[in-house]
Amino acid sequence: MDEMHINWLFVVVVLFSTSCTDQREQNPVEDTAQFERVSADLVAHGERVADVLGCTGCHGSNLIGEDWSEPGFVNLWTANLTRSVPRYTDAELAKIIRSGARADRELWEMPSQIFAQLSKEDMSAVIAFLRSKTAEGPVHDEPVFEEAARLEIASGTYTSSRAEVAEKAAIWPPDAGKAHALGRYIVRATCAECHGLNLRGGQPYPEATMRPDLRIVAAYDIDQFRHLLRDGKAIGERDVSLMSEVALGRYKHFSDAEIAAVHGYLRRVAQLEP
């Protein structure tokens, strides 16, 4: 082999290695972390994961969709998944969930940016659960945006799910080391929806309730944290508005191992990045 061929081979190998490294940095735990398989039944496992992720909270326990309209702003229903899911292959469904867009239009209010890094196993389980439902109920109308919403869309303050994915899909919460990979993965797919991918909280939009920095979890021991996630009660038996609601609707479905992983990860993040 002559020197020119050797040099080109070296360049190709370096570029390929760099590409793999970049992809691994963007998806650092995709192949190693996933929700605990509490049930051997794939559909039952998928239902629990869908509960934790909020799929059943937004689309309803029967997945026929719910009215999330805001009068004077937007007329918006979540999709009747019992009607829409059968129209797509598993690969197409996974792409829609991760990308925040269908072939014909982009989605709105779908938190695809936090689903973008779901493991293949978790995505397959969720889709198996979605397919398990018998078709019922109506197909809902497409979103209708009022003038206030159109103005916010034009100014960039109200953005589509696809735009959120483009901005945030490759971002991960702080790295706390391999020992906390599971907690990091779970937090990205759940808590980051409200508290941001940097976990610092804040006000997601004007007039919204302020969300706390999740480093506050350093003040909780494991029993207090489990009580918060399972029963919606903060230290001192306090109700904490949206968090209490989310806990009772979604996070009560966490396994003990998942709660421990999230608790350990957030406490470690508080040490590394106070």
PDB file of C-alpha atoms in Angstrom, residues 43-147:
ATOM      1  CA  VAL A  43     -47.445  -4.485  27.824  1.00  0.00           C
ATOM      2  CA  ALA A  44     -47.643  -4.182  31.621  1.00  0.00           C
ATOM      3  CA  HIS A  45     -44.094  -2.865  31.691  1.00  0.00           C
ATOM      4  CA  GLY A  46     -44.935  -0.386  28.941  1.00  0.00           C
ATOM      5  CA  GLU A  47     -48.021   0.798  30.824  1.00  0.00           C
ATOM      6  CA  ARG A  48     -45.952   1.556  33.936  1.00  0.00           C
ATOM      7  CA  VAL A  49     -43.349   3.438  31.904  1.00  0.00           C
ATOM      8  CA  ALA A  50     -46.118   5.325  30.074  1.00  0.00           C
ATOM      9  CA  ASP A  51     -47.621   6.293  33.450  1.00  0.00           C
ATOM     10  CA  VAL A  52     -44.261   7.585  34.708  1.00  0.00           C
ATOM     11  CA  LEU A  53     -43.578   9.495  31.485  1.00  0.00           C
ATOM     12  CA  GLY A  54     -47.001  11.148  31.601  1.00  0.00           C
ATOM     13  CA  CYS A  55     -48.473   9.579  28.443  1.00  0.00           C
ATOM     14  CA  THR A  56     -51.602   8.474  30.293  1.00  0.00           C
ATOM     15  CA  GLY A  57     -51.751  11.785  32.130  1.00  0.00           C
ATOM     16  CA  CYS A  58     -51.996  13.787  28.893  1.00  0.00           C
ATOM     17  CA  HIS A  59     -53.891  11.326  26.690  1.00  0.00           C
ATOM     18  CA  GLY A  60     -56.012   9.806  29.462  1.00  0.00           C
ATOM     19  CA  SER A  61     -55.836   6.389  31.074  1.00  0.00           C
ATOM     20  CA  ASN A  62     -57.802   4.968  28.128  1.00  0.00           C
ATOM     21  CA  LEU A  63     -55.608   6.941  25.640  1.00  0.00           C
ATOM     22  CA  ILE A  64     -58.599   8.488  23.830  1.00  0.00           C
ATOM     23  CA  GLY A  65     -57.272  12.022  24.280  1.00  0.00           C
ATOM     24  CA  GLU A  66     -58.166  14.960  26.493  1.00  0.00           C
ATOM     25  CA  ASP A  67     -59.022  18.620  26.028  1.00  0.00           C
ATOM     26  CA  TRP A  68     -55.996  20.818  26.833  1.00  0.00           C
ATOM     27  CA  SER A  69     -57.424  23.957  25.270  1.00  0.00           C
ATOM     28  CA  GLU A  70     -56.793  27.389  26.737  1.00  0.00           C
ATOM     29  CA  PRO A  71     -59.697  29.719  25.877  1.00  0.00           C
ATOM     30  CA  GLY A  72     -58.533  32.744  23.963  1.00  0.00           C
ATOM     31  CA  PHE A  73     -55.193  31.108  23.179  1.00  0.00           C
ATOM     32  CA  VAL A  74     -55.508  27.680  21.554  1.00  0.00           C
ATOM     33  CA  ASN A  75     -58.034  24.902  20.965  1.00  0.00           C
ATOM     34  CA  LEU A  76     -55.943  21.794  21.544  1.00  0.00           C
ATOM     35  CA  TRP A  77     -56.734  18.142  22.169  1.00  0.00           C
ATOM     36  CA  THR A  78     -54.222  15.422  22.792  1.00  0.00           C
ATOM     37  CA  ALA A  79     -54.544  12.711  20.173  1.00  0.00           C
ATOM     38  CA  ASN A  80     -56.863   9.739  20.497  1.00  0.00           C
ATOM     39  CA  LEU A  81     -54.038   7.204  20.412  1.00  0.00           C
ATOM     40  CA  THR A  82     -56.397   4.267  20.060  1.00  0.00           C
ATOM     41  CA  ARG A  83     -57.266   5.681  16.618  1.00  0.00           C
ATOM     42  CA  SER A  84     -53.927   7.125  15.506  1.00  0.00           C
ATOM     43  CA  VAL A  85     -51.429   4.478  16.669  1.00  0.00           C
ATOM     44  CA  PRO A  86     -52.659   1.704  14.298  1.00  0.00           C
ATOM     45  CA  ARG A  87     -51.916   3.946  11.309  1.00  0.00           C
ATOM     46  CA  TYR A  88     -48.155   3.801  11.944  1.00  0.00           C
ATOM     47  CA  THR A  89     -45.404   1.208  12.148  1.00  0.00           C
ATOM     48  CA  ASP A  90     -43.362   0.922  15.358  1.00  0.00           C
ATOM     49  CA  ALA A  91     -40.475   2.752  13.691  1.00  0.00           C
ATOM     50  CA  GLU A  92     -42.775   5.575  12.587  1.00  0.00           C
ATOM     51  CA  LEU A  93     -44.271   5.886  16.069  1.00  0.00           C
ATOM     52  CA  ALA A  94     -40.837   6.029  17.682  1.00  0.00           C
ATOM     53  CA  LYS A  95     -39.813   8.748  15.236  1.00  0.00           C
ATOM     54  CA  ILE A  96     -42.941  10.802  15.958  1.00  0.00           C
ATOM     55  CA  ILE A  97     -42.464  10.497  19.719  1.00  0.00           C
ATOM     56  CA  ARG A  98     -38.784  11.439  19.535  1.00  0.00           C
ATOM     57  CA  SER A  99     -39.007  14.150  16.863  1.00  0.00           C
ATOM     58  CA  GLY A 100     -42.182  16.003  17.839  1.00  0.00           C
ATOM     59  CA  ALA A 101     -43.578  15.846  14.316  1.00  0.00           C
ATOM     60  CA  ARG A 102     -45.723  13.689  12.063  1.00  0.00           C
ATOM     61  CA  ALA A 103     -45.178  13.442   8.336  1.00  0.00           C
ATOM     62  CA  ASP A 104     -47.936  16.012   7.730  1.00  0.00           C
ATOM     63  CA  ARG A 105     -47.322  18.500  10.558  1.00  0.00           C
ATOM     64  CA  GLU A 106     -45.382  19.314  13.698  1.00  0.00           C
ATOM     65  CA  LEU A 107     -46.844  18.583  17.125  1.00  0.00           C
ATOM     66  CA  TRP A 108     -47.636  21.039  19.921  1.00  0.00           C
ATOM     67  CA  GLU A 109     -47.344  20.574  23.697  1.00  0.00           C
ATOM     68  CA  MET A 110     -45.839  17.092  23.210  1.00  0.00           C
ATOM     69  CA  PRO A 111     -42.670  16.952  25.374  1.00  0.00           C
ATOM     70  CA  SER A 112     -40.682  15.098  22.722  1.00  0.00           C
ATOM     71  CA  GLN A 113     -37.464  16.779  23.812  1.00  0.00           C
ATOM     72  CA  ILE A 114     -37.413  14.666  26.974  1.00  0.00           C
ATOM     73  CA  PHE A 115     -38.413  11.501  25.100  1.00  0.00           C
ATOM     74  CA  ALA A 116     -35.687  11.962  22.480  1.00  0.00           C
ATOM     75  CA  GLN A 117     -33.168   9.904  24.476  1.00  0.00           C
ATOM     76  CA  LEU A 118     -35.430   7.067  25.608  1.00  0.00           C
ATOM     77  CA  SER A 119     -33.748   3.688  25.256  1.00  0.00           C
ATOM     78  CA  LYS A 120     -34.919   1.383  22.493  1.00  0.00           C
ATOM     79  CA  GLU A 121     -36.214  -1.041  25.113  1.00  0.00           C
ATOM     80  CA  ASP A 122     -38.323   1.579  26.889  1.00  0.00           C
ATOM     81  CA  MET A 123     -39.662   2.960  23.630  1.00  0.00           C
ATOM     82  CA  SER A 124     -40.618  -0.550  22.465  1.00  0.00           C
ATOM     83  CA  ALA A 125     -42.432  -1.219  25.743  1.00  0.00           C
ATOM     84  CA  VAL A 126     -44.410   2.028  25.552  1.00  0.00           C
ATOM     85  CA  ILE A 127     -45.408   1.322  21.951  1.00  0.00           C
ATOM     86  CA  ALA A 128     -46.490  -2.214  22.891  1.00  0.00           C
ATOM     87  CA  PHE A 129     -48.763  -0.707  25.542  1.00  0.00           C
ATOM     88  CA  LEU A 130     -50.181   1.867  23.117  1.00  0.00           C
ATOM     89  CA  ARG A 131     -51.007  -0.917  20.662  1.00  0.00           C
ATOM     90  CA  SER A 132     -52.807  -2.932  23.330  1.00  0.00           C
ATOM     91  CA  LYS A 133     -55.794  -0.565  23.469  1.00  0.00           C
ATOM     92  CA  THR A 134     -58.955  -1.212  21.442  1.00  0.00           C
ATOM     93  CA  ALA A 135     -59.982   1.650  19.165  1.00  0.00           C
ATOM     94  CA  GLU A 136     -62.743   3.793  20.653  1.00  0.00           C
ATOM     95  CA  GLY A 137     -63.903   7.391  20.781  1.00  0.00           C
ATOM     96  CA  PRO A 138     -63.620  10.163  18.192  1.00  0.00           C
ATOM     97  CA  VAL A 139     -60.625  11.464  16.258  1.00  0.00           C
ATOM     98  CA  HIS A 140     -60.056  14.974  17.591  1.00  0.00           C
ATOM     99  CA  ASP A 141     -59.741  18.167  15.572  1.00  0.00           C
ATOM    100  CA  GLU A 142     -56.351  19.615  14.663  1.00  0.00           C
ATOM    101  CA  PRO A 143     -55.081  22.491  16.858  1.00  0.00           C
ATOM    102  CA  VAL A 144     -56.589  25.929  16.238  1.00  0.00           C
ATOM    103  CA  PHE A 145     -54.451  28.865  17.366  1.00  0.00           C
ATOM    104  CA  GLU A 146     -56.081  32.108  18.480  1.00  0.00           C
ATOM    105  CA  GLU A 147     -54.496  35.500  17.793  1.00  0.00           C
TER     106      GLU A 147
END
